[in-house]
Amino acid sequence: MNAHRVNARTLKPVVICSVCCTASLRTGVPEVVAVRSNVGRFRGSAFPVWRCADCGSIHAAREVDLGSRYQDYPDHAPVALDWRRRLLFRGQLRRLKAAGLKRDMRILDYGCGNGALVAYLKLRGYAGAVGFDRFTPAFSSTIPLWPRFDMVIAQNVIEHSSNIVGFMRDLARLVRPGGVLFVGTTNAAAIDLRAPDAFADTLHQPFHRKILSLRALLVLGHRNGLALERLYHTTYTDTRIPLLNERFMALRTAWVNDTGDTPLLPVKSRHRRRFWTWRALLLALFGSFLSRKTHVVAVFRRNQAPSTGEARP
Ligand SMILES: [Zn+2]
């Protein structure tokens, strides 16, 4: 485990949580849980994770070089804006509008993957929407840092960073004072590590390197001059529209190919009869009411006064 240090006085291992390390040091080794990967390329592999007893965040314990793995990450493949994505993005747009989105704003989708949300926003008249994703050639050029953005969206991004504290700081700096940072991520507090297989899709090993608890996310926001304005306990893909909810999509993905790679992959005919079960029908229709609330979306507004020591780039 990369977080072990030796305490010279007791010679007991000390585990340092890189999320809350300035606040606490806890002696003793936390329980390490092996989690099966839900990604096809790692089929059959299990990866160790552990939870910080202080802030509740979950850490991937084994170093894995994932740089090259992101080249063919499923969210980076081009997709059409089909009816399902449009419906999902309509819900996301509703949330962005509630956060103050206006058509003349500069908007950045950080970690935009295939750029589908950017394309949708442009289609809806938000001409100032741009995307950045260093693993997608079409969006990998350097982000223009000035003027800063009125709204920065980081949906399902921060949990992929091993340096999540620095990542949040960098995201905050992309937002103009008074602007909005929209962070959607997995909530460690909703994950029960006593039943890791039940949360394999959420833990998404080995790609999720640090999963913050809601408390840790809010503290990180506060430290970076971000005031919480609104909180959602589900992701925009968890809707009340039949078939389009997280529980059903997780079941669907597991049954279709057990990879977690392609939640909207067409279902092959030989798999279709598997969906004629009471459980599948229940989740298809009412899955959003049975949400485990494993995602959280925090809408932060950056304080008007720039942080000390920050200069115009
Ligand atoms: Zn911690």
PDB file of C-alpha atoms and ligand atoms in Angstrom:
ATOM      1  CA  MET A   1       0.000   0.000   0.000  1.00  0.00           C
ATOM      2  CA  ASN A   2       1.570   3.243  -1.056  1.00  0.00           C
ATOM      3  CA  ALA A   3       0.325   5.200   1.943  1.00  0.00           C
ATOM      4  CA  HIS A   4       2.307   3.315   4.613  1.00  0.00           C
ATOM      5  CA  ARG A   5       4.948   5.057   6.656  1.00  0.00           C
ATOM      6  CA  VAL A   6       6.757   3.832   9.729  1.00  0.00           C
ATOM      7  CA  ASN A   7       6.168   5.566  13.027  1.00  0.00           C
ATOM      8  CA  ALA A   8       9.598   5.689  14.618  1.00  0.00           C
ATOM      9  CA  ARG A   9       8.275   5.661  18.179  1.00  0.00           C
ATOM     10  CA  THR A  10       5.974   2.696  17.985  1.00  0.00           C
ATOM     11  CA  LEU A  11       7.324   1.019  14.857  1.00  0.00           C
ATOM     12  CA  LYS A  12       3.706   0.475  13.892  1.00  0.00           C
ATOM     13  CA  PRO A  13       2.698   1.293  10.358  1.00  0.00           C
ATOM     14  CA  VAL A  14       0.939   4.597   9.947  1.00  0.00           C
ATOM     15  CA  VAL A  15      -1.523   5.040   7.171  1.00  0.00           C
ATOM     16  CA  ILE A  16      -1.759   8.500   5.726  1.00  0.00           C
ATOM     17  CA  CYS A  17      -4.866   9.433   3.818  1.00  0.00           C
ATOM     18  CA  SER A  18      -3.831  11.859   1.105  1.00  0.00           C
ATOM     19  CA  VAL A  19      -7.263  13.493   1.268  1.00  0.00           C
ATOM     20  CA  CYS A  20      -7.303  14.445   4.955  1.00  0.00           C
ATOM     21  CA  CYS A  21      -3.650  13.976   5.899  1.00  0.00           C
ATOM     22  CA  THR A  22      -3.300  17.457   7.285  1.00  0.00           C
ATOM     23  CA  ALA A  23      -6.097  16.779   9.726  1.00  0.00           C
ATOM     24  CA  SER A  24      -5.199  13.393  11.115  1.00  0.00           C
ATOM     25  CA  LEU A  25      -2.804  10.510  11.324  1.00  0.00           C
ATOM     26  CA  ARG A  26      -4.208   7.177  12.371  1.00  0.00           C
ATOM     27  CA  THR A  27      -2.053   4.303  13.481  1.00  0.00           C
ATOM     28  CA  GLY A  28      -2.850   0.839  12.309  1.00  0.00           C
ATOM     29  CA  VAL A  29      -3.486  -0.619   8.901  1.00  0.00           C
ATOM     30  CA  PRO A  30      -7.056  -0.312   7.679  1.00  0.00           C
ATOM     31  CA  GLU A  31      -8.794  -3.311   6.291  1.00  0.00           C
ATOM     32  CA  VAL A  32      -7.972  -3.855   2.653  1.00  0.00           C
ATOM     33  CA  VAL A  33     -10.772  -5.223   0.518  1.00  0.00           C
ATOM     34  CA  ALA A  34     -10.317  -6.902  -2.855  1.00  0.00           C
ATOM     35  CA  VAL A  35     -12.776  -5.627  -5.448  1.00  0.00           C
ATOM     36  CA  ARG A  36     -13.382  -7.316  -8.770  1.00  0.00           C
ATOM     37  CA  SER A  37     -12.976  -5.101 -11.769  1.00  0.00           C
ATOM     38  CA  ASN A  38     -16.109  -4.315 -13.758  1.00  0.00           C
ATOM     39  CA  VAL A  39     -14.049  -3.481 -16.834  1.00  0.00           C
ATOM     40  CA  GLY A  40     -13.715  -6.052 -19.587  1.00  0.00           C
ATOM     41  CA  ARG A  41      -9.979  -5.605 -20.077  1.00  0.00           C
ATOM     42  CA  PHE A  42      -9.434  -6.500 -16.417  1.00  0.00           C
ATOM     43  CA  ARG A  43     -11.937  -9.329 -16.330  1.00  0.00           C
ATOM     44  CA  GLY A  44     -11.072 -11.805 -13.580  1.00  0.00           C
ATOM     45  CA  SER A  45      -8.775  -9.367 -11.773  1.00  0.00           C
ATOM     46  CA  ALA A  46      -9.354  -7.971  -8.333  1.00  0.00           C
ATOM     47  CA  PHE A  47      -7.864  -4.767  -6.976  1.00  0.00           C
ATOM     48  CA  PRO A  48      -7.329  -3.803  -3.327  1.00  0.00           C
ATOM     49  CA  VAL A  49      -9.012  -0.727  -1.886  1.00  0.00           C
ATOM     50  CA  TRP A  50      -9.150   0.694   1.626  1.00  0.00           C
ATOM     51  CA  ARG A  51     -11.208   3.301   3.410  1.00  0.00           C
ATOM     52  CA  CYS A  52      -9.842   6.138   5.512  1.00  0.00           C
ATOM     53  CA  ALA A  53     -11.287   5.815   8.996  1.00  0.00           C
ATOM     54  CA  ASP A  54     -11.207   9.574   9.434  1.00  0.00           C
ATOM     55  CA  CYS A  55     -12.728  11.141   6.330  1.00  0.00           C
ATOM     56  CA  GLY A  56     -14.368   8.026   4.900  1.00  0.00           C
ATOM     57  CA  SER A  57     -12.750   8.325   1.468  1.00  0.00           C
ATOM     58  CA  ILE A  58     -11.843   5.151  -0.404  1.00  0.00           C
ATOM     59  CA  HIS A  59      -8.386   4.690  -1.896  1.00  0.00           C
ATOM     60  CA  ALA A  60      -7.166   2.285  -4.564  1.00  0.00           C
ATOM     61  CA  ALA A  61      -4.248   0.581  -2.845  1.00  0.00           C
ATOM     62  CA  ARG A  62      -2.236  -0.671  -5.787  1.00  0.00           C
ATOM     63  CA  GLU A  63      -0.403   1.608  -8.175  1.00  0.00           C
ATOM     64  CA  VAL A  64      -1.514   0.935 -11.741  1.00  0.00           C
ATOM     65  CA  ASP A  65      -0.255   2.807 -14.781  1.00  0.00           C
ATOM     66  CA  LEU A  66      -3.517   3.603 -16.513  1.00  0.00           C
ATOM     67  CA  GLY A  67      -2.241   6.242 -18.927  1.00  0.00           C
ATOM     68  CA  SER A  68      -2.306   3.990 -21.964  1.00  0.00           C
ATOM     69  CA  ARG A  69      -5.564   2.386 -20.828  1.00  0.00           C
ATOM     70  CA  TYR A  70      -7.420   5.638 -21.300  1.00  0.00           C
ATOM     71  CA  GLN A  71      -6.647   5.707 -25.014  1.00  0.00           C
ATOM     72  CA  ASP A  72      -9.479   3.262 -25.614  1.00  0.00           C
ATOM     73  CA  TYR A  73     -11.587   4.130 -22.576  1.00  0.00           C
ATOM     74  CA  PRO A  74     -15.200   3.598 -23.556  1.00  0.00           C
ATOM     75  CA  ASP A  75     -16.351   7.146 -22.849  1.00  0.00           C
ATOM     76  CA  HIS A  76     -13.745   8.409 -25.294  1.00  0.00           C
ATOM     77  CA  ALA A  77     -15.212   6.702 -28.359  1.00  0.00           C
ATOM     78  CA  PRO A  78     -17.337   8.928 -30.595  1.00  0.00           C
ATOM     79  CA  VAL A  79     -21.076   8.481 -30.090  1.00  0.00           C
ATOM     80  CA  ALA A  80     -24.197   9.762 -31.765  1.00  0.00           C
ATOM     81  CA  LEU A  81     -26.531  11.990 -29.806  1.00  0.00           C
ATOM     82  CA  ASP A  82     -29.299   9.407 -29.878  1.00  0.00           C
ATOM     83  CA  TRP A  83     -32.624   9.778 -28.052  1.00  0.00           C
ATOM     84  CA  ARG A  84     -31.309   8.253 -24.847  1.00  0.00           C
ATOM     85  CA  ARG A  85     -28.354  10.621 -24.586  1.00  0.00           C
ATOM     86  CA  ARG A  86     -30.516  13.597 -25.460  1.00  0.00           C
ATOM     87  CA  LEU A  87     -32.950  12.665 -22.725  1.00  0.00           C
ATOM     88  CA  LEU A  88     -30.132  12.238 -20.217  1.00  0.00           C
ATOM     89  CA  PHE A  89     -28.437  15.484 -21.219  1.00  0.00           C
ATOM     90  CA  ARG A  90     -31.746  17.305 -21.008  1.00  0.00           C
ATOM     91  CA  GLY A  91     -31.765  16.426 -17.320  1.00  0.00           C
ATOM     92  CA  GLN A  92     -28.171  17.539 -16.961  1.00  0.00           C
ATOM     93  CA  LEU A  93     -28.966  20.838 -18.697  1.00  0.00           C
ATOM     94  CA  ARG A  94     -31.841  21.391 -16.287  1.00  0.00           C
ATOM     95  CA  ARG A  95     -29.396  21.113 -13.409  1.00  0.00           C
ATOM     96  CA  LEU A  96     -26.887  23.410 -15.096  1.00  0.00           C
ATOM     97  CA  LYS A  97     -29.609  26.015 -15.635  1.00  0.00           C
ATOM     98  CA  ALA A  98     -30.600  25.743 -11.992  1.00  0.00           C
ATOM     99  CA  ALA A  99     -26.954  26.529 -11.214  1.00  0.00           C
ATOM    100  CA  GLY A 100     -27.213  29.711 -13.280  1.00  0.00           C
ATOM    101  CA  LEU A 101     -26.145  28.620 -16.772  1.00  0.00           C
ATOM    102  CA  LYS A 102     -26.789  31.275 -19.430  1.00  0.00           C
ATOM    103  CA  ARG A 103     -26.314  31.074 -23.177  1.00  0.00           C
ATOM    104  CA  ASP A 104     -23.573  33.698 -23.303  1.00  0.00           C
ATOM    105  CA  MET A 105     -21.394  31.981 -20.718  1.00  0.00           C
ATOM    106  CA  ARG A 106     -17.991  30.385 -21.179  1.00  0.00           C
ATOM    107  CA  ILE A 107     -18.467  26.765 -20.175  1.00  0.00           C
ATOM    108  CA  LEU A 108     -15.825  24.095 -19.809  1.00  0.00           C
ATOM    109  CA  ASP A 109     -16.587  20.379 -19.654  1.00  0.00           C
ATOM    110  CA  TYR A 110     -13.395  19.131 -18.027  1.00  0.00           C
ATOM    111  CA  GLY A 111     -12.710  15.475 -18.805  1.00  0.00           C
ATOM    112  CA  CYS A 112     -15.303  15.608 -21.551  1.00  0.00           C
ATOM    113  CA  GLY A 113     -14.432  12.187 -23.006  1.00  0.00           C
ATOM    114  CA  ASN A 114     -16.045  11.969 -26.419  1.00  0.00           C
ATOM    115  CA  GLY A 115     -17.441  15.483 -26.122  1.00  0.00           C
ATOM    116  CA  ALA A 116     -21.073  14.422 -26.298  1.00  0.00           C
ATOM    117  CA  LEU A 117     -22.235  16.915 -23.661  1.00  0.00           C
ATOM    118  CA  VAL A 118     -20.345  19.744 -25.383  1.00  0.00           C
ATOM    119  CA  ALA A 119     -22.007  18.822 -28.683  1.00  0.00           C
ATOM    120  CA  TYR A 120     -25.406  18.774 -26.990  1.00  0.00           C
ATOM    121  CA  LEU A 121     -24.850  22.163 -25.335  1.00  0.00           C
ATOM    122  CA  LYS A 122     -23.799  23.715 -28.637  1.00  0.00           C
ATOM    123  CA  LEU A 123     -26.867  22.215 -30.267  1.00  0.00           C
ATOM    124  CA  ARG A 124     -29.003  23.903 -27.618  1.00  0.00           C
ATOM    125  CA  GLY A 125     -27.427  27.302 -28.279  1.00  0.00           C
ATOM    126  CA  TYR A 126     -24.604  27.385 -25.743  1.00  0.00           C
ATOM    127  CA  ALA A 127     -21.923  28.446 -28.212  1.00  0.00           C
ATOM    128  CA  GLY A 128     -19.374  29.115 -25.470  1.00  0.00           C
ATOM    129  CA  ALA A 129     -19.167  25.454 -24.458  1.00  0.00           C
ATOM    130  CA  VAL A 130     -15.776  23.809 -24.882  1.00  0.00           C
ATOM    131  CA  GLY A 131     -14.359  20.510 -23.749  1.00  0.00           C
ATOM    132  CA  PHE A 132     -11.017  19.292 -22.502  1.00  0.00           C
ATOM    133  CA  ASP A 133      -9.843  15.720 -22.197  1.00  0.00           C
ATOM    134  CA  ARG A 134      -6.189  14.915 -22.469  1.00  0.00           C
ATOM    135  CA  PHE A 135      -6.940  11.392 -23.675  1.00  0.00           C
ATOM    136  CA  THR A 136      -9.225  12.416 -26.526  1.00  0.00           C
ATOM    137  CA  PRO A 137      -7.225  13.919 -29.415  1.00  0.00           C
ATOM    138  CA  ALA A 138     -10.072  16.205 -30.487  1.00  0.00           C
ATOM    139  CA  PHE A 139     -10.175  17.793 -27.009  1.00  0.00           C
ATOM    140  CA  SER A 140      -6.623  17.445 -25.760  1.00  0.00           C
ATOM    141  CA  SER A 141      -5.281  20.888 -26.635  1.00  0.00           C
ATOM    142  CA  THR A 142      -4.332  23.072 -23.692  1.00  0.00           C
ATOM    143  CA  ILE A 143      -7.215  24.851 -22.016  1.00  0.00           C
ATOM    144  CA  PRO A 144      -7.115  28.625 -22.505  1.00  0.00           C
ATOM    145  CA  LEU A 145      -6.772  29.857 -18.936  1.00  0.00           C
ATOM    146  CA  TRP A 146      -7.862  33.426 -19.350  1.00  0.00           C
ATOM    147  CA  PRO A 147     -10.483  34.696 -19.050  1.00  0.00           C
ATOM    148  CA  ARG A 148     -11.560  31.997 -16.677  1.00  0.00           C
ATOM    149  CA  PHE A 149     -14.765  30.082 -17.191  1.00  0.00           C
ATOM    150  CA  ASP A 150     -18.185  31.081 -15.921  1.00  0.00           C
ATOM    151  CA  MET A 151     -18.970  27.431 -15.319  1.00  0.00           C
ATOM    152  CA  VAL A 152     -16.755  24.361 -15.122  1.00  0.00           C
ATOM    153  CA  ILE A 153     -18.321  20.914 -15.231  1.00  0.00           C
ATOM    154  CA  ALA A 154     -16.381  17.903 -13.982  1.00  0.00           C
ATOM    155  CA  GLN A 155     -18.699  14.930 -14.218  1.00  0.00           C
ATOM    156  CA  ASN A 156     -17.256  11.540 -13.216  1.00  0.00           C
ATOM    157  CA  VAL A 157     -13.727  12.923 -13.437  1.00  0.00           C
ATOM    158  CA  ILE A 158     -12.091  13.684 -10.096  1.00  0.00           C
ATOM    159  CA  GLU A 159     -12.271  10.095  -8.853  1.00  0.00           C
ATOM    160  CA  HIS A 160      -9.907   9.114 -11.687  1.00  0.00           C
ATOM    161  CA  SER A 161      -7.099  11.232 -10.258  1.00  0.00           C
ATOM    162  CA  SER A 162      -4.500   9.894  -7.821  1.00  0.00           C
ATOM    163  CA  ASN A 163      -3.842  13.466  -6.736  1.00  0.00           C
ATOM    164  CA  ILE A 164      -7.418  14.417  -6.049  1.00  0.00           C
ATOM    165  CA  VAL A 165      -6.507  17.293  -3.722  1.00  0.00           C
ATOM    166  CA  GLY A 166      -4.377  18.974  -6.391  1.00  0.00           C
ATOM    167  CA  PHE A 167      -7.012  18.204  -8.994  1.00  0.00           C
ATOM    168  CA  MET A 168      -9.730  20.027  -7.065  1.00  0.00           C
ATOM    169  CA  ARG A 169      -7.400  22.999  -6.595  1.00  0.00           C
ATOM    170  CA  ASP A 170      -6.697  23.125 -10.343  1.00  0.00           C
ATOM    171  CA  LEU A 171     -10.403  22.861 -11.164  1.00  0.00           C
ATOM    172  CA  ALA A 172     -11.227  25.718  -8.797  1.00  0.00           C
ATOM    173  CA  ARG A 173      -8.634  27.909 -10.494  1.00  0.00           C
ATOM    174  CA  LEU A 174     -10.336  27.440 -13.846  1.00  0.00           C
ATOM    175  CA  VAL A 175     -13.483  29.106 -12.502  1.00  0.00           C
ATOM    176  CA  ARG A 176     -13.753  32.880 -12.460  1.00  0.00           C
ATOM    177  CA  PRO A 177     -14.511  34.449  -9.085  1.00  0.00           C
ATOM    178  CA  GLY A 178     -18.283  34.232  -8.700  1.00  0.00           C
ATOM    179  CA  GLY A 179     -18.453  31.394 -11.238  1.00  0.00           C
ATOM    180  CA  VAL A 180     -19.713  27.863 -10.738  1.00  0.00           C
ATOM    181  CA  LEU A 181     -17.914  24.544 -10.366  1.00  0.00           C
ATOM    182  CA  PHE A 182     -20.203  21.603 -10.976  1.00  0.00           C
ATOM    183  CA  VAL A 183     -18.656  18.405  -9.600  1.00  0.00           C
ATOM    184  CA  GLY A 184     -20.325  15.029 -10.060  1.00  0.00           C
ATOM    185  CA  THR A 185     -18.579  12.082  -8.509  1.00  0.00           C
ATOM    186  CA  THR A 186     -18.979   8.808  -6.679  1.00  0.00           C
ATOM    187  CA  ASN A 187     -19.823   9.108  -2.988  1.00  0.00           C
ATOM    188  CA  ALA A 188     -17.698   6.814  -0.831  1.00  0.00           C
ATOM    189  CA  ALA A 189     -20.131   7.178   2.054  1.00  0.00           C
ATOM    190  CA  ALA A 190     -22.753   5.229   0.080  1.00  0.00           C
ATOM    191  CA  ILE A 191     -20.459   2.285  -0.638  1.00  0.00           C
ATOM    192  CA  ASP A 192     -20.488  -0.685   1.709  1.00  0.00           C
ATOM    193  CA  LEU A 193     -17.069  -2.333   1.523  1.00  0.00           C
ATOM    194  CA  ARG A 194     -18.445  -5.354   3.381  1.00  0.00           C
ATOM    195  CA  ALA A 195     -20.184  -6.239   0.121  1.00  0.00           C
ATOM    196  CA  PRO A 196     -17.667  -5.051  -2.476  1.00  0.00           C
ATOM    197  CA  ASP A 197     -19.059  -7.059  -5.388  1.00  0.00           C
ATOM    198  CA  ALA A 198     -22.401  -5.334  -5.034  1.00  0.00           C
ATOM    199  CA  PHE A 199     -20.609  -2.034  -5.636  1.00  0.00           C
ATOM    200  CA  ALA A 200     -18.155  -3.198  -8.322  1.00  0.00           C
ATOM    201  CA  ASP A 201     -19.704  -0.871 -10.900  1.00  0.00           C
ATOM    202  CA  THR A 202     -19.379   2.112  -8.564  1.00  0.00           C
ATOM    203  CA  LEU A 203     -15.888   1.262  -7.343  1.00  0.00           C
ATOM    204  CA  HIS A 204     -14.893   0.794 -11.021  1.00  0.00           C
ATOM    205  CA  GLN A 205     -11.461  -0.637 -10.383  1.00  0.00           C
ATOM    206  CA  PRO A 206      -8.748   0.077 -11.265  1.00  0.00           C
ATOM    207  CA  PHE A 207      -9.869   3.378 -12.820  1.00  0.00           C
ATOM    208  CA  HIS A 208     -11.276   5.062  -9.724  1.00  0.00           C
ATOM    209  CA  ARG A 209      -8.159   5.963  -7.752  1.00  0.00           C
ATOM    210  CA  LYS A 210      -9.709   8.029  -4.938  1.00  0.00           C
ATOM    211  CA  ILE A 211     -13.375   8.136  -4.068  1.00  0.00           C
ATOM    212  CA  LEU A 212     -14.259  10.972  -1.732  1.00  0.00           C
ATOM    213  CA  SER A 213     -16.888  10.811   0.919  1.00  0.00           C
ATOM    214  CA  LEU A 214     -19.378  13.650   0.621  1.00  0.00           C
ATOM    215  CA  ARG A 215     -17.870  15.210   3.723  1.00  0.00           C
ATOM    216  CA  ALA A 216     -14.368  15.116   2.227  1.00  0.00           C
ATOM    217  CA  LEU A 217     -15.646  16.624  -1.040  1.00  0.00           C
ATOM    218  CA  LEU A 218     -17.260  19.521   0.786  1.00  0.00           C
ATOM    219  CA  VAL A 219     -14.145  20.131   2.880  1.00  0.00           C
ATOM    220  CA  LEU A 220     -11.988  20.152  -0.255  1.00  0.00           C
ATOM    221  CA  GLY A 221     -14.363  22.634  -1.832  1.00  0.00           C
ATOM    222  CA  HIS A 222     -14.222  24.883   1.214  1.00  0.00           C
ATOM    223  CA  ARG A 223     -10.419  24.802   1.243  1.00  0.00           C
ATOM    224  CA  ASN A 224     -10.398  25.979  -2.353  1.00  0.00           C
ATOM    225  CA  GLY A 225     -12.677  28.942  -1.822  1.00  0.00           C
ATOM    226  CA  LEU A 226     -15.805  27.181  -3.060  1.00  0.00           C
ATOM    227  CA  ALA A 227     -19.133  27.662  -1.327  1.00  0.00           C
ATOM    228  CA  LEU A 228     -21.686  24.893  -1.683  1.00  0.00           C
ATOM    229  CA  GLU A 229     -24.894  26.105  -3.347  1.00  0.00           C
ATOM    230  CA  ARG A 230     -26.741  22.919  -4.181  1.00  0.00           C
ATOM    231  CA  LEU A 231     -26.394  19.200  -3.700  1.00  0.00           C
ATOM    232  CA  TYR A 232     -27.862  16.301  -5.668  1.00  0.00           C
ATOM    233  CA  HIS A 233     -27.673  12.756  -4.407  1.00  0.00           C
ATOM    234  CA  THR A 234     -28.036  11.113  -7.789  1.00  0.00           C
ATOM    235  CA  THR A 235     -26.281  11.486 -11.097  1.00  0.00           C
ATOM    236  CA  TYR A 236     -28.080  12.904 -14.130  1.00  0.00           C
ATOM    237  CA  THR A 237     -28.184   9.413 -15.630  1.00  0.00           C
ATOM    238  CA  ASP A 238     -30.483   8.288 -12.819  1.00  0.00           C
ATOM    239  CA  THR A 239     -33.841   9.416 -14.156  1.00  0.00           C
ATOM    240  CA  ARG A 240     -37.457   8.435 -13.639  1.00  0.00           C
ATOM    241  CA  ILE A 241     -37.752   7.685 -17.343  1.00  0.00           C
ATOM    242  CA  PRO A 242     -38.266   3.918 -17.818  1.00  0.00           C
ATOM    243  CA  LEU A 243     -34.995   2.119 -18.687  1.00  0.00           C
ATOM    244  CA  LEU A 244     -32.858   5.186 -17.956  1.00  0.00           C
ATOM    245  CA  ASN A 245     -31.777   4.748 -14.379  1.00  0.00           C
ATOM    246  CA  GLU A 246     -28.544   3.647 -12.745  1.00  0.00           C
ATOM    247  CA  ARG A 247     -29.826   0.427 -11.172  1.00  0.00           C
ATOM    248  CA  PHE A 248     -31.265  -0.872 -14.429  1.00  0.00           C
ATOM    249  CA  MET A 249     -28.265   0.217 -16.496  1.00  0.00           C
ATOM    250  CA  ALA A 250     -25.901  -1.559 -14.104  1.00  0.00           C
ATOM    251  CA  LEU A 251     -27.978  -4.727 -14.366  1.00  0.00           C
ATOM    252  CA  ARG A 252     -28.201  -4.375 -18.117  1.00  0.00           C
ATOM    253  CA  THR A 253     -24.464  -3.915 -18.488  1.00  0.00           C
ATOM    254  CA  ALA A 254     -23.694  -6.889 -16.268  1.00  0.00           C
ATOM    255  CA  TRP A 255     -26.022  -9.104 -18.258  1.00  0.00           C
ATOM    256  CA  VAL A 256     -24.962  -7.899 -21.671  1.00  0.00           C
ATOM    257  CA  ASN A 257     -21.206  -8.246 -21.278  1.00  0.00           C
ATOM    258  CA  ASP A 258     -20.230  -7.837 -17.637  1.00  0.00           C
ATOM    259  CA  THR A 259     -17.686  -5.211 -18.531  1.00  0.00           C
ATOM    260  CA  GLY A 260     -19.029  -1.942 -17.281  1.00  0.00           C
ATOM    261  CA  ASP A 261     -17.565  -0.470 -20.427  1.00  0.00           C
ATOM    262  CA  THR A 262     -20.641   0.280 -22.435  1.00  0.00           C
ATOM    263  CA  PRO A 263     -23.758   1.088 -20.419  1.00  0.00           C
ATOM    264  CA  LEU A 264     -25.767   1.970 -23.535  1.00  0.00           C
ATOM    265  CA  LEU A 265     -24.530  -0.924 -25.702  1.00  0.00           C
ATOM    266  CA  PRO A 266     -27.341  -2.448 -27.801  1.00  0.00           C
ATOM    267  CA  VAL A 267     -28.654  -5.673 -26.300  1.00  0.00           C
ATOM    268  CA  LYS A 268     -28.051  -8.671 -28.523  1.00  0.00           C
ATOM    269  CA  SER A 269     -31.068 -10.822 -29.272  1.00  0.00           C
ATOM    270  CA  ARG A 270     -29.745 -13.798 -27.318  1.00  0.00           C
ATOM    271  CA  HIS A 271     -29.683 -11.694 -24.149  1.00  0.00           C
ATOM    272  CA  ARG A 272     -33.117 -10.169 -24.512  1.00  0.00           C
ATOM    273  CA  ARG A 273     -35.091 -12.886 -22.797  1.00  0.00           C
ATOM    274  CA  ARG A 274     -33.020 -12.319 -19.633  1.00  0.00           C
ATOM    275  CA  PHE A 275     -34.832  -9.041 -19.197  1.00  0.00           C
ATOM    276  CA  TRP A 276     -38.234 -10.707 -18.862  1.00  0.00           C
ATOM    277  CA  THR A 277     -37.852 -11.193 -15.142  1.00  0.00           C
ATOM    278  CA  TRP A 278     -39.674  -9.447 -12.329  1.00  0.00           C
ATOM    279  CA  ARG A 279     -36.413  -7.984 -11.048  1.00  0.00           C
ATOM    280  CA  ALA A 280     -35.413  -6.531 -14.414  1.00  0.00           C
ATOM    281  CA  LEU A 281     -38.886  -5.144 -15.020  1.00  0.00           C
ATOM    282  CA  LEU A 282     -39.013  -3.648 -11.544  1.00  0.00           C
ATOM    283  CA  LEU A 283     -35.646  -1.933 -11.993  1.00  0.00           C
ATOM    284  CA  ALA A 284     -36.449  -0.820 -15.551  1.00  0.00           C
ATOM    285  CA  LEU A 285     -39.594   0.954 -14.378  1.00  0.00           C
ATOM    286  CA  PHE A 286     -38.825   1.983 -10.826  1.00  0.00           C
ATOM    287  CA  GLY A 287     -35.030   1.767 -10.492  1.00  0.00           C
ATOM    288  CA  SER A 288     -34.666   5.452  -9.706  1.00  0.00           C
ATOM    289  CA  PHE A 289     -36.853   4.979  -6.611  1.00  0.00           C
ATOM    290  CA  LEU A 290     -34.472   2.250  -5.468  1.00  0.00           C
ATOM    291  CA  SER A 291     -31.333   4.301  -6.032  1.00  0.00           C
ATOM    292  CA  ARG A 292     -28.450   3.518  -3.709  1.00  0.00           C
ATOM    293  CA  LYS A 293     -27.393   7.160  -4.065  1.00  0.00           C
ATOM    294  CA  THR A 294     -23.810   6.205  -4.811  1.00  0.00           C
ATOM    295  CA  HIS A 295     -23.249   9.440  -6.710  1.00  0.00           C
ATOM    296  CA  VAL A 296     -23.310  12.986  -5.576  1.00  0.00           C
ATOM    297  CA  VAL A 297     -23.269  16.260  -7.467  1.00  0.00           C
ATOM    298  CA  ALA A 298     -22.020  19.331  -5.642  1.00  0.00           C
ATOM    299  CA  VAL A 299     -22.641  22.733  -7.163  1.00  0.00           C
ATOM    300  CA  PHE A 300     -20.066  25.145  -5.803  1.00  0.00           C
ATOM    301  CA  ARG A 301     -19.783  28.880  -6.346  1.00  0.00           C
ATOM    302  CA  ARG A 302     -16.318  30.288  -6.222  1.00  0.00           C
ATOM    303  CA  ASN A 303     -15.819  33.078  -3.746  1.00  0.00           C
ATOM    304  CA  GLN A 304     -15.641  36.543  -5.269  1.00  0.00           C
ATOM    305  CA  ALA A 305     -12.277  37.405  -3.770  1.00  0.00           C
ATOM    306  CA  PRO A 306      -9.439  35.542  -5.518  1.00  0.00           C
ATOM    307  CA  SER A 307      -7.382  33.273  -3.265  1.00  0.00           C
ATOM    308  CA  THR A 308      -4.207  34.779  -1.941  1.00  0.00           C
ATOM    309  CA  GLY A 309      -1.113  34.106  -3.971  1.00  0.00           C
ATOM    310  CA  GLU A 310      -3.045  33.510  -7.168  1.00  0.00           C
ATOM    311  CA  ALA A 311      -1.923  35.585 -10.090  1.00  0.00           C
ATOM    312  CA  ARG A 312      -3.369  36.079 -13.502  1.00  0.00           C
ATOM    313  CA  PRO A 313      -1.716  33.503 -15.784  1.00  0.00           C
TER     314      PRO A 313
HETATM  315 ZN    ZN B   1      -9.032  10.584   5.014  1.00  0.00          ZN
END
